[in-house]
mmCIF file of C-alpha atoms in Angstrom:
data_model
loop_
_atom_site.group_PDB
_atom_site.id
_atom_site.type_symbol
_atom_site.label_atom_id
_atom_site.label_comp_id
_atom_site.label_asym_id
_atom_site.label_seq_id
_atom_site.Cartn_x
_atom_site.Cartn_y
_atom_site.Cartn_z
ATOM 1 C CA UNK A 83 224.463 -29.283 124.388
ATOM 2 C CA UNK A 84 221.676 -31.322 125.525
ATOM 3 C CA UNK A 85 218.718 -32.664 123.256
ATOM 4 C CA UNK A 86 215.517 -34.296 123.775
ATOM 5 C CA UNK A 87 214.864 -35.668 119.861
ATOM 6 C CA UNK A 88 211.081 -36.933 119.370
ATOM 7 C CA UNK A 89 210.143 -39.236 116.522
ATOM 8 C CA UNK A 90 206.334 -38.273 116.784
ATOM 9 C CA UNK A 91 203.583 -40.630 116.661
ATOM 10 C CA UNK A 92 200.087 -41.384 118.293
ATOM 11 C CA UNK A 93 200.579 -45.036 119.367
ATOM 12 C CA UNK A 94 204.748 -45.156 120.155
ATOM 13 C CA UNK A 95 206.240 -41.100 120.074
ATOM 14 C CA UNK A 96 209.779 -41.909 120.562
ATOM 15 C CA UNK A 97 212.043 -39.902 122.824
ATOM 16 C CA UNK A 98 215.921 -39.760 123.305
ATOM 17 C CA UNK A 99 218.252 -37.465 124.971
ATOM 18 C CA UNK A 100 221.768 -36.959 123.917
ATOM 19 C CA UNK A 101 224.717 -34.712 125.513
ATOM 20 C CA UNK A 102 227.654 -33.709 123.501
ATOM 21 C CA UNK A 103 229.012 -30.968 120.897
ATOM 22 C CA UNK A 104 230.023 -31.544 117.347
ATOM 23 C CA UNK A 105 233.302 -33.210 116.672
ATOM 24 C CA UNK A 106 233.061 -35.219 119.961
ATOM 25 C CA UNK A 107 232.152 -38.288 121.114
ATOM 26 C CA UNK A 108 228.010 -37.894 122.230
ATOM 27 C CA UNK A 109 226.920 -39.570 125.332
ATOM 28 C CA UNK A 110 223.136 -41.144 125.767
ATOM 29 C CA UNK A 111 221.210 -39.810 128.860
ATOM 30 C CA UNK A 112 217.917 -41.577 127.914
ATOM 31 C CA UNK A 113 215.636 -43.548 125.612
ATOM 32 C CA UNK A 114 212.493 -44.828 125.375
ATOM 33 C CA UNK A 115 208.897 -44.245 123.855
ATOM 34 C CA UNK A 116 205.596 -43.059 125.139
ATOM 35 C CA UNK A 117 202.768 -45.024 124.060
ATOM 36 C CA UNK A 118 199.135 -44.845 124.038
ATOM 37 C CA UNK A 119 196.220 -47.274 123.423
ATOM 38 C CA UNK A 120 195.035 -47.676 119.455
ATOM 39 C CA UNK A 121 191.078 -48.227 120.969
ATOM 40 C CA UNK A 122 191.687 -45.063 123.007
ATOM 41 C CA UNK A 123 189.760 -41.606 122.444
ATOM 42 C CA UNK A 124 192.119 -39.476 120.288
ATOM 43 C CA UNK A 125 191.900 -36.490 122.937
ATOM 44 C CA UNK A 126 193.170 -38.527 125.469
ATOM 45 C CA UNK A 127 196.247 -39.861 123.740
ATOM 46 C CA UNK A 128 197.274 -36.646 122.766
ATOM 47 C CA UNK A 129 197.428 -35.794 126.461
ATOM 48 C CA UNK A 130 199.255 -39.033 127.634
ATOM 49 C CA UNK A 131 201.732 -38.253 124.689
ATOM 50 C CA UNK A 132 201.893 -34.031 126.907
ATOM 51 C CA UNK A 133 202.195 -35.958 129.800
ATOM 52 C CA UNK A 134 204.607 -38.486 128.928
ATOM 53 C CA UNK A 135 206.715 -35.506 126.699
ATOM 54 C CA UNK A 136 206.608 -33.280 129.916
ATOM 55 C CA UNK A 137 207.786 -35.706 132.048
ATOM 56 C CA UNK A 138 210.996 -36.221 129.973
ATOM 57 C CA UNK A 139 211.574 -32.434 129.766
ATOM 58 C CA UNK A 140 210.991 -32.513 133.309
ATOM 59 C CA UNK A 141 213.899 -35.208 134.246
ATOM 60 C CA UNK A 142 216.802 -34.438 131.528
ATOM 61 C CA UNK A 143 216.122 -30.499 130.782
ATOM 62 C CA UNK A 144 217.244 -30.635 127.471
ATOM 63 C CA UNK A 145 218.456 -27.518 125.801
ATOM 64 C CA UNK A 146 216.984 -28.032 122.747
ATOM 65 C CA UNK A 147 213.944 -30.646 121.658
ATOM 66 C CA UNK A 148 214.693 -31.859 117.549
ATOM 67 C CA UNK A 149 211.486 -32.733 115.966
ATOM 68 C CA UNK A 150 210.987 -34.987 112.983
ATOM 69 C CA UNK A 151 209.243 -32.639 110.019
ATOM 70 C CA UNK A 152 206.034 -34.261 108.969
ATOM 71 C CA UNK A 153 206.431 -35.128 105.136
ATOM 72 C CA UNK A 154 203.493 -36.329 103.212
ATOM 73 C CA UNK A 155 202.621 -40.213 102.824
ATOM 74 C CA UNK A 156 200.098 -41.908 100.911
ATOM 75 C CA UNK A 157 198.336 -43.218 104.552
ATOM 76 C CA UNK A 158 196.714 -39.785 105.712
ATOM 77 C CA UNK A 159 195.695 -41.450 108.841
ATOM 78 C CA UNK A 160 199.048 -41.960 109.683
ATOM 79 C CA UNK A 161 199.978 -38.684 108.345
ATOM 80 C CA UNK A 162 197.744 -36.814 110.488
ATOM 81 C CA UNK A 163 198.405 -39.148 113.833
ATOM 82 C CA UNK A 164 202.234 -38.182 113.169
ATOM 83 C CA UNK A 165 201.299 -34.381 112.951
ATOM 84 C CA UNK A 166 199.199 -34.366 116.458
ATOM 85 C CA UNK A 167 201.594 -35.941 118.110
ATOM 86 C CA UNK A 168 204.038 -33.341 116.824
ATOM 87 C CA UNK A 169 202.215 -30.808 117.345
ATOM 88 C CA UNK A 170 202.365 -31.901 121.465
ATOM 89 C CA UNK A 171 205.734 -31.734 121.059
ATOM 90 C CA UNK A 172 205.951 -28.440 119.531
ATOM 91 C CA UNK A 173 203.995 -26.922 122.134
ATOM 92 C CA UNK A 174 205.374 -28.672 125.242
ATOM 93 C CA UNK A 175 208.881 -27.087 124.493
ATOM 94 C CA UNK A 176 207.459 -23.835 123.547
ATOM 95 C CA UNK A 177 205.684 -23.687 126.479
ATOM 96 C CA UNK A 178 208.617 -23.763 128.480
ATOM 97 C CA UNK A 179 210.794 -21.482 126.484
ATOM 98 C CA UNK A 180 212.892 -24.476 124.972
ATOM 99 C CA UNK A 181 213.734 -23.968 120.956
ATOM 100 C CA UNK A 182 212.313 -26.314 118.761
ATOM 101 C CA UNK A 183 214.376 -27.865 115.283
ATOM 102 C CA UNK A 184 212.581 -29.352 112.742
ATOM 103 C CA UNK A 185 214.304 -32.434 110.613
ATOM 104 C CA UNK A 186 213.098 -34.271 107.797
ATOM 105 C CA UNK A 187 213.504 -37.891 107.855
ATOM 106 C CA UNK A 188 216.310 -37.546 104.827
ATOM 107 C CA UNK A 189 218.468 -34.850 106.487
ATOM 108 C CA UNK A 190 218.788 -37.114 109.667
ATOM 109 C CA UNK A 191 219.463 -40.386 107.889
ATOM 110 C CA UNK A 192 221.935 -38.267 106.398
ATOM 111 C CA UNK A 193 223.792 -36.474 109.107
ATOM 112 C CA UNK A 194 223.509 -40.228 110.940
ATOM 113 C CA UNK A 195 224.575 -42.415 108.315
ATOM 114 C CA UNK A 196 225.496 -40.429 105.408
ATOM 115 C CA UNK A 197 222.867 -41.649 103.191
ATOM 116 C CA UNK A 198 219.446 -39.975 103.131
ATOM 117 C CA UNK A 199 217.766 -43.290 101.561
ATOM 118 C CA UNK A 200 219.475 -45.183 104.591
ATOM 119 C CA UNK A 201 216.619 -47.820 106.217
ATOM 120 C CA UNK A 202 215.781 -47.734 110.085
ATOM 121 C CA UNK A 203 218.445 -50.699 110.572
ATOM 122 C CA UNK A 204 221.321 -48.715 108.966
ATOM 123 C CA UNK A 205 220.234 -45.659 111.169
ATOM 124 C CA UNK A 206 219.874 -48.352 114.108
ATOM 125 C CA UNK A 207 223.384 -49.460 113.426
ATOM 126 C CA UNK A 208 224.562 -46.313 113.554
ATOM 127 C CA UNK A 209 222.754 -45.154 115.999
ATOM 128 C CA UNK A 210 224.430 -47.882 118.251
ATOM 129 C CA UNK A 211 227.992 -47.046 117.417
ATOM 130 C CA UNK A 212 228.040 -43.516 117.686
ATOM 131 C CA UNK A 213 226.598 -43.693 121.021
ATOM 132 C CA UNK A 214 228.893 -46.709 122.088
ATOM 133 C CA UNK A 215 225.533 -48.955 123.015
ATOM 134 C CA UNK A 216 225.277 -52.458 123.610
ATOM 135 C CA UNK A 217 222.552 -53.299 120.985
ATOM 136 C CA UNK A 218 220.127 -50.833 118.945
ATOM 137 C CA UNK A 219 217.602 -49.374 120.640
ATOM 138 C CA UNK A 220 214.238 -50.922 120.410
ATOM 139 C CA UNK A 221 211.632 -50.269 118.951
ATOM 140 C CA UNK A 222 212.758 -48.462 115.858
ATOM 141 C CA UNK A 223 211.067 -45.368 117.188
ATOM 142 C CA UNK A 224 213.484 -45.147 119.896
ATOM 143 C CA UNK A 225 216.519 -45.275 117.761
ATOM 144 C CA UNK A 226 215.101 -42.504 115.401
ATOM 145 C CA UNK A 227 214.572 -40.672 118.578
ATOM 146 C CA UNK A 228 218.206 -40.357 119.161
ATOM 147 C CA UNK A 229 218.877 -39.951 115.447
ATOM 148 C CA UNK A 230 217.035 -36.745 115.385
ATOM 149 C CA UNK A 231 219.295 -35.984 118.333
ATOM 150 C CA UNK A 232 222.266 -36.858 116.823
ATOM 151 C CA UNK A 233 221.461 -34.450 113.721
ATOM 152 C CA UNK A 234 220.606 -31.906 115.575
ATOM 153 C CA UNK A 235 223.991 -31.824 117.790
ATOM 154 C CA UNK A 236 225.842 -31.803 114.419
ATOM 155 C CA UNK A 237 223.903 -29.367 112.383
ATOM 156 C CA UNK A 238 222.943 -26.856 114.756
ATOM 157 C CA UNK A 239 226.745 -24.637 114.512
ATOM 158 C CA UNK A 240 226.437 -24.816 110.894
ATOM 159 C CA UNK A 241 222.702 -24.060 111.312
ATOM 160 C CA UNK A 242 223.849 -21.389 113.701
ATOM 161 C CA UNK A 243 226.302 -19.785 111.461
ATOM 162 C CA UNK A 244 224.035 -19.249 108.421
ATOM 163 C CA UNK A 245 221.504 -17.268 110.799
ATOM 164 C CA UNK A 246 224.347 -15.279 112.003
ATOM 165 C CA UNK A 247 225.131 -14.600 108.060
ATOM 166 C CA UNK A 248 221.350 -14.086 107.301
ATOM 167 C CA UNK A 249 221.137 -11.764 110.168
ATOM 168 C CA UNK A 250 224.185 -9.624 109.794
ATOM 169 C CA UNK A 251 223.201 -9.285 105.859
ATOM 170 C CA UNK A 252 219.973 -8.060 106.927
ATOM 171 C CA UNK A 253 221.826 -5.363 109.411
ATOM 172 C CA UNK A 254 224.066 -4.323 105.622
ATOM 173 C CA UNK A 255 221.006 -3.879 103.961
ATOM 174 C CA UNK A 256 218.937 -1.999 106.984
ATOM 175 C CA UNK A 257 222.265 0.448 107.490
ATOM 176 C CA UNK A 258 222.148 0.806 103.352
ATOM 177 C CA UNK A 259 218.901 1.743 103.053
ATOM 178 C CA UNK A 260 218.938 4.075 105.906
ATOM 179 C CA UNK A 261 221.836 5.663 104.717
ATOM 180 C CA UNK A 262 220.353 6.242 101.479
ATOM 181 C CA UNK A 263 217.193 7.094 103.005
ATOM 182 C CA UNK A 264 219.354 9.998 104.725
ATOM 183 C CA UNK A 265 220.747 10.403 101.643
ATOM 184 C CA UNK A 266 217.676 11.419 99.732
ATOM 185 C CA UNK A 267 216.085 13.282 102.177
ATOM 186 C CA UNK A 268 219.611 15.392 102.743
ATOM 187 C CA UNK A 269 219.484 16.403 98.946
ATOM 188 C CA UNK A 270 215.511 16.767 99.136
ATOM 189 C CA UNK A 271 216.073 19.382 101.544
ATOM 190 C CA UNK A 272 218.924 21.178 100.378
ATOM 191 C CA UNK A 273 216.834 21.448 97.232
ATOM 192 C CA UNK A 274 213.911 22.914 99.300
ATOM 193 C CA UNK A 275 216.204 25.198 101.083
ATOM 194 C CA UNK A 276 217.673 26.852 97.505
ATOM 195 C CA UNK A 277 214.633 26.722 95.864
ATOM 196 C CA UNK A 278 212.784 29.047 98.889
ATOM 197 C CA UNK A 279 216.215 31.041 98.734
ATOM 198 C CA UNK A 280 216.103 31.783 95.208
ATOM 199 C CA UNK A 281 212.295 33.070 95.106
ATOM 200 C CA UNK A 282 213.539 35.812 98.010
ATOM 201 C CA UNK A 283 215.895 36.828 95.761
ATOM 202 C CA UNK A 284 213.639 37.334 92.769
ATOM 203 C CA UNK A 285 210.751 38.864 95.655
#
C-alpha cells in the first residue's frame, strides 16, 4: 500500500509518501512541503498548493492520499487557511479516482506514538524511527505528513473490516425486510384470494 499523507496548510501543506502494510516495517518514498507566499493573492496559493499536490500524485502514484481532519481552533484565520488547502487536496485525489481518509490530529498521534496528546517532537521522534531516518523530518509539517501516512497504513484493515461488517449487516437487514415484505404480501393475497372465494360461494 502506497500513501501520499498531506498535513494541509496555505503557507507550508506538507506531503509524505510511505510504502508498506501493517505489521511490517514501512519504507519512505518522499517528503517535503509545498509552500506559497503569505503576501500572495489567496486564489493563487490555492493553485500552487493543486499544482504542487498534483505533481506529487503525479511522481509516487499513491494508492491512497490520508488527509488531516480540520478540527476547530480559536485562530479562524488559520482554521479556514487549513480547510482550503484541504479542500485542494480533497479534490486533487478525487479527481483522479484516488480514495481519500480523513484523520484527526489525535487519532494519528495515537496510531504514531500511542498517545493522542503526544507534541510534534514525540510524533517527530517517532516518525524517525519507524521509518529508519537519519534525523526528523523538517519542518514539522513534513513529519506530520508522514504521520498521517503512517496512520493510515495501520488503520485502514481495521478500517476496512468494520465497512465489510457495516455492509454485510446492511445486506441481513435488506434480505430481512424483503423477506418479510414477501411475507406480508404472500398472506395479503392469500387473504384476497379466500375472501373473493368465499363471496362465490355465498353468490
Amino acid at each position: 500500500m502506497r500513501v501520499l499523507g498531506v498535513d494541509p496548510g496555505l503557507t507550508r501543506c506538507g506531503v509524505g509518501v510511505v510504502e508498506g502494510v501493517a505489521g511490517r516495517p514501512l519504507t519512505m518514498r518522499g517528503v517535503g512541503v509545498v509552500r506559497t507566499a503569505p503576501d500572495a493573492d489567496l486564489a493563487h496559493r490555492l493553485v500552487a498548493i493543486e499544482q504542487g499536490l498534483e505533481a506529487w500524485l503525479d511522481e509516487h502514484q499513491p494508492e491512497f492520499v490520508a488527509v488531516e481532519r480540520v478540527f476547530s481552533q480559536h485562530n479562524v484565520r488559520t482554521v479556514m487557511g487549513t480547510a482550503q488547502a484541504s479542500a485542494v487536496a480533497l479534490l486533487c485525489a478525487a479527481r483522479r479516482g484516488i480514495p481519500v481518509a480523513l484523520h484527526t490530529p489525535s487519532e494519528v498521534k495515537a496510531a504514531v506514538t500511542g498517545s493522542g496528546r503526544a507534541d510534534k517532537a514525540q510524533v517527530g521522534a517517532m516518525v524517525t524511527r519507524l521509518l529508519r531516518l537519519d534525523a526528523p523530518p523538517k519542518p514539522a509539517d513534513a513529519a506530520d505528513a508522514l504521520a498521517l501516512a503512517i496512520c493510515h497504513i495501520w488503520r485502514a484493515p481495521a478500517q476496512q473490516r468494520l465497512q465489510q461488517a457495516v455492509a454485510q449487516n446492511r445486506l441481513q437487514q435488506a434480505v430481512a425486510q424483503h423477506a418479510a415484505k414477501t411475507s406480508h404480501e404472500a398472506k395479503a393475497s392469500r387473504a384476497a384470494k379466500t375472501s373473493h372465494t368465499s363471496k362465490g360461494r355465498t353468490a
